[in-house]
Coordinates of C-alpha atoms in Angstrom, one line a residue:
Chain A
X24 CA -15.4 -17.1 -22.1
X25 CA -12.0 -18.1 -23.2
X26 CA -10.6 -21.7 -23.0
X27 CA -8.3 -22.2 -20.7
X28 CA -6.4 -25.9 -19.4
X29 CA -6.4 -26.4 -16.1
X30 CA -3.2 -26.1 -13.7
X31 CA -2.6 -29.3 -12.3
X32 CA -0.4 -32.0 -11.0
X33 CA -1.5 -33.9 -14.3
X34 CA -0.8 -30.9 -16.4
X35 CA 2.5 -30.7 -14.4
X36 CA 3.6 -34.2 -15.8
X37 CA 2.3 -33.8 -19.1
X38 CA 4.4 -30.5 -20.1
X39 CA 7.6 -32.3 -18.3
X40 CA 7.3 -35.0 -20.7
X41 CA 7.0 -32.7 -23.6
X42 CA 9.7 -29.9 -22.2
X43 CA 7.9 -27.3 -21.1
X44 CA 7.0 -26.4 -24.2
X45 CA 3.4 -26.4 -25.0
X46 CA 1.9 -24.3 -21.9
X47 CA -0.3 -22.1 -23.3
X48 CA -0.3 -18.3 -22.9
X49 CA -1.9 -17.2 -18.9
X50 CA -3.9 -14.4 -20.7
X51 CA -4.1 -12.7 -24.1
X52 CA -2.3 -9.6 -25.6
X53 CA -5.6 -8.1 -27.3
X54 CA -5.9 -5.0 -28.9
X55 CA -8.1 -2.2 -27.0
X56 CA -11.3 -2.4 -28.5
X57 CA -13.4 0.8 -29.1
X58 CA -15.6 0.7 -25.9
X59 CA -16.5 -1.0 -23.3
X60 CA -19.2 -1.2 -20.6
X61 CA -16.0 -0.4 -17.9
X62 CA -12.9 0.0 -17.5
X63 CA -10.1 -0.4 -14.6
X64 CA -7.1 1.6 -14.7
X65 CA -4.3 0.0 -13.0
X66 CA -3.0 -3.4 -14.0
X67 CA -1.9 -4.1 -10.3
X68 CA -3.5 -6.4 -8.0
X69 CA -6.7 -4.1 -7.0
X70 CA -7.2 -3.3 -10.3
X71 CA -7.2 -7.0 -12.0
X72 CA -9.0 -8.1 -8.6
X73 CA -12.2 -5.7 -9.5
X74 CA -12.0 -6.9 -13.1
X75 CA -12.4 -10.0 -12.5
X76 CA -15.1 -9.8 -9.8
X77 CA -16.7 -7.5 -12.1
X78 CA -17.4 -10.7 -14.6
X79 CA -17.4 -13.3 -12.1
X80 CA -19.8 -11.7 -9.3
X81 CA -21.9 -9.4 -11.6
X82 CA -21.7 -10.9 -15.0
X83 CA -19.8 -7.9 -16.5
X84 CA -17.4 -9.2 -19.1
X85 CA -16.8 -6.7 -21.3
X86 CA -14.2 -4.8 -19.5
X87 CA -10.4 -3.8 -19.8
X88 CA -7.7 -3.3 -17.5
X89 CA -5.7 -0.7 -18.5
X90 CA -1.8 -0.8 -17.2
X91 CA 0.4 1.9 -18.0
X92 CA 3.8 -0.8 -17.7
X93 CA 3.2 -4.6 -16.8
X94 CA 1.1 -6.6 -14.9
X95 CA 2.0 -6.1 -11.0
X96 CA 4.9 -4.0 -12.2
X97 CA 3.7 -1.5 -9.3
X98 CA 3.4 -1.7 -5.2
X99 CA 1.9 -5.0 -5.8
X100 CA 5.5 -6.6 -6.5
X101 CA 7.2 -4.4 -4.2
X102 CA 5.9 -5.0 -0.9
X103 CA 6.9 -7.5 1.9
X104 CA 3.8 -9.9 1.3
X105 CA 2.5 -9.7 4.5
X106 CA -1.3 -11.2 5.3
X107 CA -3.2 -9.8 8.0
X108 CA -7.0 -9.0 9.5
X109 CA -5.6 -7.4 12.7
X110 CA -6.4 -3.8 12.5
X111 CA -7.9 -1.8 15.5
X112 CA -10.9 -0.7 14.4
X113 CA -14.3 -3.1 13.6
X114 CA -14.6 -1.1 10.2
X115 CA -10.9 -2.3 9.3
X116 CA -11.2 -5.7 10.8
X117 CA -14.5 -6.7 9.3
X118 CA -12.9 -5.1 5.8
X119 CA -9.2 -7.0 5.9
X120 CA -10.7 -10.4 7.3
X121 CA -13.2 -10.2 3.9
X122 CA -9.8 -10.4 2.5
X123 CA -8.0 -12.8 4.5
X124 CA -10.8 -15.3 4.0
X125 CA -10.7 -14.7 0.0
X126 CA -7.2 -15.4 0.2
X127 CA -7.6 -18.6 2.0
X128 CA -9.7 -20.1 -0.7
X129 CA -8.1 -17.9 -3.9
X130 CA -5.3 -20.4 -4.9
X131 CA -8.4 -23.2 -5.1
X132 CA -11.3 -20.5 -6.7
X133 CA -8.4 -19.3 -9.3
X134 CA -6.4 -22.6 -10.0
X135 CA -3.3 -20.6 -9.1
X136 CA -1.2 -21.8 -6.8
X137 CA -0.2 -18.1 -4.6
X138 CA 1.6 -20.1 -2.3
X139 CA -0.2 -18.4 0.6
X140 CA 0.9 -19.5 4.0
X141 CA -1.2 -18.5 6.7
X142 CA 2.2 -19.6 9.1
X143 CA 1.0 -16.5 12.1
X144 CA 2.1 -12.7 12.2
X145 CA 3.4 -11.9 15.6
X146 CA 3.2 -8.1 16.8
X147 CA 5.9 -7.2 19.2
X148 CA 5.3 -4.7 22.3
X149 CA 8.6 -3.1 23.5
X150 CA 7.1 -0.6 26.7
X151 CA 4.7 -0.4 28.9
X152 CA 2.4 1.5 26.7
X153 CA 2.9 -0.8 23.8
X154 CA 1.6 -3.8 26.2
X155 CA -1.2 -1.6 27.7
X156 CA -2.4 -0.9 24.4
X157 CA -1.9 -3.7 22.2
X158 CA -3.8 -6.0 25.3
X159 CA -6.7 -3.5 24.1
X160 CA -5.9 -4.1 20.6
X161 CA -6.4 -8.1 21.0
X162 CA -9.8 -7.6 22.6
X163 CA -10.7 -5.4 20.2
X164 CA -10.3 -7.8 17.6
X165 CA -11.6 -10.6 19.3
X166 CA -15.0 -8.6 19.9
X167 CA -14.8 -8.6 15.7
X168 CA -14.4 -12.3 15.8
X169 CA -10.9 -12.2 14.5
X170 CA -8.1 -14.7 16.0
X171 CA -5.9 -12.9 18.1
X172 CA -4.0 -13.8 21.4
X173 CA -1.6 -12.4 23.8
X174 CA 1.9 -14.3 23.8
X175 CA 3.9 -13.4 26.9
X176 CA 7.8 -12.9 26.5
X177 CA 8.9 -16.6 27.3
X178 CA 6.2 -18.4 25.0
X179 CA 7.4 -15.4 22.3
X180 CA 11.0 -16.8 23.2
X181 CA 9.8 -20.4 22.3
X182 CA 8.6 -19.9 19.1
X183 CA 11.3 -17.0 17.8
X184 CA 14.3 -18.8 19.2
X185 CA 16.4 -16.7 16.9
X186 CA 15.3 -13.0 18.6
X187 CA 16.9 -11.7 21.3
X188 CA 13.8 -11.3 24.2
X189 CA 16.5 -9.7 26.7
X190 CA 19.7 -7.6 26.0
X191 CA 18.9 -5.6 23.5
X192 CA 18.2 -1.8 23.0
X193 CA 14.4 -2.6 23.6
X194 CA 13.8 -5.9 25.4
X195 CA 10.7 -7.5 24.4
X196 CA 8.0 -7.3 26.7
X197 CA 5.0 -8.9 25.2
X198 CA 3.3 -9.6 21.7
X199 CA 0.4 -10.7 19.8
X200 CA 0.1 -13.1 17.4
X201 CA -2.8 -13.9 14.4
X202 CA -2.0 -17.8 13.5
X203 CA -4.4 -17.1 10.4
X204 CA -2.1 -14.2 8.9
X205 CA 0.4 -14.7 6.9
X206 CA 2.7 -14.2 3.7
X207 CA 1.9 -15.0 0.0
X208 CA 3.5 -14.9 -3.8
X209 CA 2.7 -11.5 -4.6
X210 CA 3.4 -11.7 -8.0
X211 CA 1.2 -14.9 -8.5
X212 CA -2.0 -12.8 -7.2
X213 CA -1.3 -10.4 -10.2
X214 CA -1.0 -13.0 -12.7
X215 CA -4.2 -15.4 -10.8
X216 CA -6.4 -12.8 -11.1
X217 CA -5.3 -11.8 -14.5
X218 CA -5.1 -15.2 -16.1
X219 CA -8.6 -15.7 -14.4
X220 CA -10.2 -12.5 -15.5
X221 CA -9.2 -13.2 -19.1
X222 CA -10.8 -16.5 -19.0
X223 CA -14.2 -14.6 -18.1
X224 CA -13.7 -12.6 -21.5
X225 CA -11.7 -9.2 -19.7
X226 CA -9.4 -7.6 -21.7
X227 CA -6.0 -6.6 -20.2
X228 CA -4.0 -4.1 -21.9
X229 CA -0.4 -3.1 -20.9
X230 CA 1.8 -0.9 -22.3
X231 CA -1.6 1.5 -22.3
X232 CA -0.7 4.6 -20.4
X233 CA -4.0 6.9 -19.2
X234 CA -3.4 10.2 -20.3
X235 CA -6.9 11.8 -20.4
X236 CA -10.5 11.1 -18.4
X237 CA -13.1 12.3 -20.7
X238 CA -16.2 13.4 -19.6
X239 CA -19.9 15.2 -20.4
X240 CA -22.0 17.1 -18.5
X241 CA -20.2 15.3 -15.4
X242 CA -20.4 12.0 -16.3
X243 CA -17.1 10.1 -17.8
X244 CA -17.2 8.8 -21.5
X245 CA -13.9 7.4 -21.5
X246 CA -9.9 7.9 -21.3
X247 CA -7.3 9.0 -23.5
X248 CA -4.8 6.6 -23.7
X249 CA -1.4 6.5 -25.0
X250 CA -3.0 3.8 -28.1
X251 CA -5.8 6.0 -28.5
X252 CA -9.4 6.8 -27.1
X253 CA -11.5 3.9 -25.8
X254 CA -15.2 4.9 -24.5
X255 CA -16.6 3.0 -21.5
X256 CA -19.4 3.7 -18.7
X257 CA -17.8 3.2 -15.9
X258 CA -14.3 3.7 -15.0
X259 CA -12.1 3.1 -12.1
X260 CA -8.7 4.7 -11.0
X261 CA -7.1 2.0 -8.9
X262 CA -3.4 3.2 -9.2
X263 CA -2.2 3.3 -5.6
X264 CA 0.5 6.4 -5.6
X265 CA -0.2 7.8 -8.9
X266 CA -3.8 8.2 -7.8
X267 CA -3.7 12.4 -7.2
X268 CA -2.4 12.5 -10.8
X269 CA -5.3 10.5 -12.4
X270 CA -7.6 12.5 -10.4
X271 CA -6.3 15.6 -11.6
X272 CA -6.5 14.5 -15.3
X273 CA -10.6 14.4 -14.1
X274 CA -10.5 17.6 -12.5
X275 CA -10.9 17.2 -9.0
X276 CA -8.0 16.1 -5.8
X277 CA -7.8 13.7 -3.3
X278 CA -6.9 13.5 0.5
X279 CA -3.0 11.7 -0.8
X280 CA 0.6 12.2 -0.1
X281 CA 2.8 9.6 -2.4
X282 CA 5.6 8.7 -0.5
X283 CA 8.3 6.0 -1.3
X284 CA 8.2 2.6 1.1
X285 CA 11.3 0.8 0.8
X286 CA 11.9 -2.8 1.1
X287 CA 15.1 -5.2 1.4
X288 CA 15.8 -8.2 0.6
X289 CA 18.7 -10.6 2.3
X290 CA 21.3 -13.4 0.7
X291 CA 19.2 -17.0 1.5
X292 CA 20.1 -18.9 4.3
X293 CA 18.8 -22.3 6.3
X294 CA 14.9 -21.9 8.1
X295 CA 15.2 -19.5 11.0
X296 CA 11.9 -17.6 11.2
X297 CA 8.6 -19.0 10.8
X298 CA 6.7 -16.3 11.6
X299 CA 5.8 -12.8 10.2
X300 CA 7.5 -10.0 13.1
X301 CA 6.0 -6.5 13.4
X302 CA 8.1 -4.4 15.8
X303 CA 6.4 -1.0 15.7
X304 CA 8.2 0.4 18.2
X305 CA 11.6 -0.1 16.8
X306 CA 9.6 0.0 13.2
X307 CA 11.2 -3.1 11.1
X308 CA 8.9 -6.1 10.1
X309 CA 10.3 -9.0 8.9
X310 CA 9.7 -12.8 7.5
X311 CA 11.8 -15.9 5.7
X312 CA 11.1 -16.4 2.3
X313 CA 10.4 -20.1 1.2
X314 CA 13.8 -19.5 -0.4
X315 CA 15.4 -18.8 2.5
X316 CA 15.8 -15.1 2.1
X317 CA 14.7 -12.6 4.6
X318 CA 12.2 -10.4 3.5
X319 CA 12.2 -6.9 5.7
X320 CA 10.5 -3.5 5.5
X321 CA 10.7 -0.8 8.0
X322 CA 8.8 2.9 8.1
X323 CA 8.3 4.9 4.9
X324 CA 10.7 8.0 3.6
X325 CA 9.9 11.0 5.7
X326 CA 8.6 12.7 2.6
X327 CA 7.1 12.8 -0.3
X328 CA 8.7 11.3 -3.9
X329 CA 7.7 9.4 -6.7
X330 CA 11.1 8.1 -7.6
X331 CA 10.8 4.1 -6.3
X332 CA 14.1 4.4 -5.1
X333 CA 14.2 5.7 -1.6
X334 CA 16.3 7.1 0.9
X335 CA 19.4 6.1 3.0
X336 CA 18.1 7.2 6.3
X337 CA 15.3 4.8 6.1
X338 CA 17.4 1.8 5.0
X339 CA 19.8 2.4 8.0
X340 CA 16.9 3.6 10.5
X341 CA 15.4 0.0 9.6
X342 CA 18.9 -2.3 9.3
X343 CA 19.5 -1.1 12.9
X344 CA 15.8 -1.9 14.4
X345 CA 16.3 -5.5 12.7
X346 CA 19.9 -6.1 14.3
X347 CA 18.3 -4.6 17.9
X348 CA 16.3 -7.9 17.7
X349 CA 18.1 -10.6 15.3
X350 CA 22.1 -9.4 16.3
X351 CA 23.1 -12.8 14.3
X352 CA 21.7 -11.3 11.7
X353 CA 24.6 -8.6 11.1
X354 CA 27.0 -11.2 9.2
X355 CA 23.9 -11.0 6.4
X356 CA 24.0 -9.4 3.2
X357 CA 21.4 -8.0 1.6
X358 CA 20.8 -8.8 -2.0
X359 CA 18.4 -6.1 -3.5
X360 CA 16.9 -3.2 -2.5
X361 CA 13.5 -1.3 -3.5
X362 CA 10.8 1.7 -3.0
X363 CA 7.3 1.8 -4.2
X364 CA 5.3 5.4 -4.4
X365 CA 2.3 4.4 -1.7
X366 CA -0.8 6.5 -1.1
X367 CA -0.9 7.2 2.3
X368 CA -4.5 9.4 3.3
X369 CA -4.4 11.0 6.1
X370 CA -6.2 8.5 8.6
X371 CA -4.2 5.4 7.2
X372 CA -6.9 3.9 5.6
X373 CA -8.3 3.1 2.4
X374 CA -10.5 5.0 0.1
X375 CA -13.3 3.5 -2.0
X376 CA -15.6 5.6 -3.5
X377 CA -17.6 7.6 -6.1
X378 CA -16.1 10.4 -7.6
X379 CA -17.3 14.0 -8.6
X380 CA -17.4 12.9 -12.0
X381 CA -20.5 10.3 -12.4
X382 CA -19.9 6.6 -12.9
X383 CA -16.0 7.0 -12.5
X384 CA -14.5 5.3 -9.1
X385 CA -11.7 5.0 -7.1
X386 CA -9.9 2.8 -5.1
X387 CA -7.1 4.2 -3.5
X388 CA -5.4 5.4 -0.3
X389 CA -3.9 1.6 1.0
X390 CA -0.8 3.1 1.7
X391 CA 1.8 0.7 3.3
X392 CA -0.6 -2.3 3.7
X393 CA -2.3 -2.6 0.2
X394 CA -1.2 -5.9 -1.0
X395 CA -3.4 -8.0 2.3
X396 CA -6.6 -5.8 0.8
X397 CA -6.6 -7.3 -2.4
X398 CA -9.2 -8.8 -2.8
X399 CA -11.6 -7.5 -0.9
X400 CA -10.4 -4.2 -2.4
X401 CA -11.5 -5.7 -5.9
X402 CA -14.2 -7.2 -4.0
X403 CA -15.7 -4.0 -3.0
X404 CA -14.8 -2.0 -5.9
X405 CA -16.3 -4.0 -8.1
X406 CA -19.9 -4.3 -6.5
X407 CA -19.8 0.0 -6.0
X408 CA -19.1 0.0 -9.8
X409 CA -21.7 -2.6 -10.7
X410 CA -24.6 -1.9 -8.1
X411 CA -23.8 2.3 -7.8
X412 CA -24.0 1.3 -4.1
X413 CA -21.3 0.8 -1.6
X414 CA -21.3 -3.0 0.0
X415 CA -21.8 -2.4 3.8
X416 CA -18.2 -3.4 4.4
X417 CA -17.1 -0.6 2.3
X418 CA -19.1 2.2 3.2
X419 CA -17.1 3.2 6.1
X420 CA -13.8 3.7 3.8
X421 CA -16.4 6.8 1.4
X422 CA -14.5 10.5 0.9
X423 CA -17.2 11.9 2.4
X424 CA -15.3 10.6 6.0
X425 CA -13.2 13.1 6.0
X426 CA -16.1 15.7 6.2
X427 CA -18.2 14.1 8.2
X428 CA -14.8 13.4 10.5
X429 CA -15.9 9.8 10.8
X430 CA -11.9 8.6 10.5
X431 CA -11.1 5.2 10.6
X432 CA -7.9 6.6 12.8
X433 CA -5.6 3.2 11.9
X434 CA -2.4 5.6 12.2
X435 CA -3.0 6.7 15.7
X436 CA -4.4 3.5 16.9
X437 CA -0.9 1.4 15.2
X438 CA 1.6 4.4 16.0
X439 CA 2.7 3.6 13.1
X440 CA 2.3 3.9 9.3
X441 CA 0.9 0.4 8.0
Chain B
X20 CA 20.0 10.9 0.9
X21 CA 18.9 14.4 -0.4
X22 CA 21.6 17.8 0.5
X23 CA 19.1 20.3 1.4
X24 CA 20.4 24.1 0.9
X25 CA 19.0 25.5 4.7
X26 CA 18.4 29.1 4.2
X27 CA 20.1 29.8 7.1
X28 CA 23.1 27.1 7.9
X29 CA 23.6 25.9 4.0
X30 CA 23.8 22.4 2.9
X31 CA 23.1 19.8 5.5
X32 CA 22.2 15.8 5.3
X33 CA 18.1 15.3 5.2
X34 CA 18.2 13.6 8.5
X35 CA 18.7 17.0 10.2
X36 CA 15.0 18.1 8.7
X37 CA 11.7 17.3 9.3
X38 CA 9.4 17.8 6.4
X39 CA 6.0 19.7 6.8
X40 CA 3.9 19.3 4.5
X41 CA 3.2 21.3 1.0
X42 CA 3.5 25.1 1.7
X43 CA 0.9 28.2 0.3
X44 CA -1.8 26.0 2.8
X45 CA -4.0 29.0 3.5
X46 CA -6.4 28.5 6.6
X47 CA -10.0 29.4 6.0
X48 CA -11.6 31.6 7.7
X49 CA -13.2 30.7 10.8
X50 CA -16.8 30.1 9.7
X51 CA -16.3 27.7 6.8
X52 CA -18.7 24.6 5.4
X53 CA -17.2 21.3 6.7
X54 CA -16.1 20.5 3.1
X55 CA -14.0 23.3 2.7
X56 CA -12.4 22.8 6.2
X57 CA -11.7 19.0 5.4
X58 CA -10.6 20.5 2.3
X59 CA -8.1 22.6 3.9
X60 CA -6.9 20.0 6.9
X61 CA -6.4 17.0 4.2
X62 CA -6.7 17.7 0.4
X63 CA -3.4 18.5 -1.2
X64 CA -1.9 18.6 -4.9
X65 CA 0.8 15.5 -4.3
X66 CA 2.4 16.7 -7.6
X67 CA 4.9 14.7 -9.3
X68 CA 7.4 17.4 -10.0
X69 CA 7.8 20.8 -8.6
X70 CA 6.7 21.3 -5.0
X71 CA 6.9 23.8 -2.7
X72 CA 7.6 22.5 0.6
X73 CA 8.0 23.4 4.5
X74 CA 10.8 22.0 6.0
X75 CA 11.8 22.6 9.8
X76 CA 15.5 22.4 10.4
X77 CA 15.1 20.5 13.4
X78 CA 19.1 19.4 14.0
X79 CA 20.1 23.1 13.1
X80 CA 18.8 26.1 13.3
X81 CA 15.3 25.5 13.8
X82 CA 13.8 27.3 11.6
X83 CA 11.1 27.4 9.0
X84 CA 11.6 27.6 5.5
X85 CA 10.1 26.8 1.9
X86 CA 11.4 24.3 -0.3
X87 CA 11.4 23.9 -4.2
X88 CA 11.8 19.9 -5.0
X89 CA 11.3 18.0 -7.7
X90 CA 9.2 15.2 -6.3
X91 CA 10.0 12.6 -9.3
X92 CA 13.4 13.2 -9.3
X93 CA 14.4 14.3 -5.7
X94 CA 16.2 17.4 -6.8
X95 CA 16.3 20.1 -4.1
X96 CA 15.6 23.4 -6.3
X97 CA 16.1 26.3 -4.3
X98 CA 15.5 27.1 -0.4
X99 CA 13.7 30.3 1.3
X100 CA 13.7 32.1 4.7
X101 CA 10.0 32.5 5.6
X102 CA 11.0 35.5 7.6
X103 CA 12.6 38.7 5.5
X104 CA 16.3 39.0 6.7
X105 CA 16.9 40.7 10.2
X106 CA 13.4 40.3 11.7
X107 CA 13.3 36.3 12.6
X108 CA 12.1 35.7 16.0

């Protein structure tokens, strides 16, 4: 255990009166030792999630977190934020309200304020089929015992005054709306977990680049790294888009395409939108920043890249499905512009599992919608490493799916990518 | 926005394609363990660098062809008719 001062309102006021300058340092810098008892590769939010439920649920401390750049450097600051439970299938729902219900209690259970604001996520139907459908999709998730309710167009029109309902290229005919989903600091769950994690005695390492799985007699012994060997017994790859090269560096391939997901975001302006939109249809999903800017992501590149910039067609193909709904907001510019490499498997959903080689793991496959999963991602990951045995809300989400054809079919049910 | 060198029509804007997936996919034979079939439906290299790709020039000429791409840098290598020249349905 590490000492470490509480964040507080009291701590606040007692660094203001001394400048600012006496906070101490969120987590260490330490060197790699020469083993551990496991290790997580990937300093993003699933990785430093399973570290730090690795100590805190199953009293494993001596772990690292290896991280090839910096901490959330990855997908987990470059998505849209978005907070949600309301997948179509039971094995989803169950999964993502795990971690919807950590998050409600994580800025309290890591003294880190993540500034999550459950303020609703409203889904948008545009046709016939999209009402027909998504009316299914609410009872599906009420028969989980998720929150979920059918807005018609004029209440939609109440609480969106800004949207156009009528007139544009696809009037809005319906929607459904989670008042527990949300948005939160995406960068603050990288450094909560981390900062909490170190307090429990993990070690997290970045500028440590993984550049060799060793194993013997199928079981892994340890990585290669770019500041030397470090042994461990367990190991997991939790390294969203990069995961197929990981796994080749073990010798075996996953069900992945890495594909770039872009994101956008505008100059600030006054409180306009106090929900988070989903428009499948026209495929843009927007919210409003507590800064004012809107934060808006659309469908991902058509194919496969690794370069985290993206393409043009996707920016436009996503501009003009925000401006068919929000035509005021065509006066906006937008201030930056990004891509992160996602994982997308081919039944949209994630992959937690064993591997070929003995005691080495992998969590993987999140594709668009990785950042919500968090941390029951870490959750989950960290009870197959430290039991051997999936948790029952993570055996659906096994490799062995895809044999057995047992898929958790997210990307038909959505029609979308997530 | 990549250029991509159609075999047939030459260089055209990436929003006249569709991409297809790695190529050299070989189907299995039709008795097969499940494994190897799921193998086969959804297990694929996802390189970072060289690939070999089908495209389908869907604006164009609507064909088939293979594409070289550097996946970590976007750079469309070279392009390839599927059919040899002169016998294309």
């Amino acid at each position: 255990m590490t000492f470490r001062s509480r964040f507080s309102a009291f701590a606040l006021a007692r660094n203001a009166l001394t400048g600012h300058r006496n906070w101490q340092a969120q987590w260490r810098s330490p060197e790699p030792k020469a083993a551990y008892d496991a290790i997580v590769i990937g300093g993003g939010g699933h990785g430093l999630a399973t570290a730090y439920y690795l100590a805190k649920n199953h009293g494993l401390s001596n772990v690292a977190v290896l991280e090839k750049g910096w901490l959330g450097g990855g997908n987990t600051g470059r998505n849209t934020t978005i907070i949600r439970s309301n997948y179509f299938f039971p094995e989803s729902t169950r999964f993502y309200d795990l971690a919807l219900r950590l998050y409600e209690n994580l800025a309290h259970e890591l003294n880190y304020n993540i500034m999550f604001s459950p303020r609703g996520v409203l889904t948008l139907a545009f046709t016939r089929h999209d009402i027909e459908f998504q009316r299914r999709w609410v009872n599906a998730i009420q028969m989980t015992g998720v929150d979920s309710e059918w807005l018609t167009p004029a209440q939609i029109g109440r609480c969106v005054p800004a949207m156009a309902i009528e007139g544009g290229r696809f009037p809005v005919r319906g929607g459904f709306l989670q008042k527990r989903g949300g948005i939160a600091r995406h960068d603050a769950v990288a450094w909560a977990y981390a900062r909490a994690a170190d307090a429990l005695g993990v070690d997290i390492i970045q500028n440590c680049e993984v550049t060799g799985i060793a194993s013997k007699s199928g079981r892994v012994t340890g990585v290669e790294t770019s500041r030397g060997a470090i042994r461990a017994k367990k190991v997991a790859i939790a390294v969203a888009g990069h995961s197929s090269r990981l796994a080749e560096l073990a010798g075996f391939r996953l069900p992945l395409e890495s594909v770039t997901l872009q994101a956008f975001v505008s100059e600030p302006i006054k409180p306009v939108l106090d929900l988070v939109i989903m428009a499948g249809h026209v495929h843009v999903y927007l919210s409003q920043s507590d800064k004012g800017e809107l934060v808006i992501g659309g469908g991902t590149d058509a194919y496969p890249s690794f370069t985290q910039r993206g393409s043009y067609p996707s920016v436009e193909q996503t501009v003009a499905a925000m401006l068919t709904l929000f035509p005021s907001f065509s006066a906006l510019k937008m201030m930056r512009q990004w891509g992160g490499i996602v994982d997308i498997s081919p039944d949209r959903s994630a992959i937690i599992d064993r591997t070929p080689i003995d005691n080495l793991y992998i969590n993987c496959g999140w594709g668009t919608g990785g950042f919500k999963a968090i941390p029951a991602g870490g959750w989950a990951t960290a009870h197959l490493m430290a039991t051997g045995e999936h948790h029952a809300l993570s055996a659906p989400f096994g490799l062995g799916r895809f044999a057995r054809g047992i898929l958790i079919d997210e990307g038909a049910a959505a029609g979308v990518a997530h | 926005m990549l250029i991509i060198p159609c075999p047939w029509c030459g260089a055209r804007d990436e929003s006249e394609f569709a991409y297809g997936g790695e190529a050299d996919i070989v189907r299995p034979p039709a008795e097969v363990s499940d494994a190897a079939w799921a193998e086969y439906l959804y297990v694929r290299d996802n390189p970072r660098g060289k690939n070999r790709e089908l495209w389908f020039h869907r604006d164009g000429c609507f064909q088939w062809f293979v594409l070289e791409r550097d996946t970590a840098t976007n750079e469309c290598l070279s392009a390839h008719r599927i059919d040899p020249p002169g016998e294309e349905g």
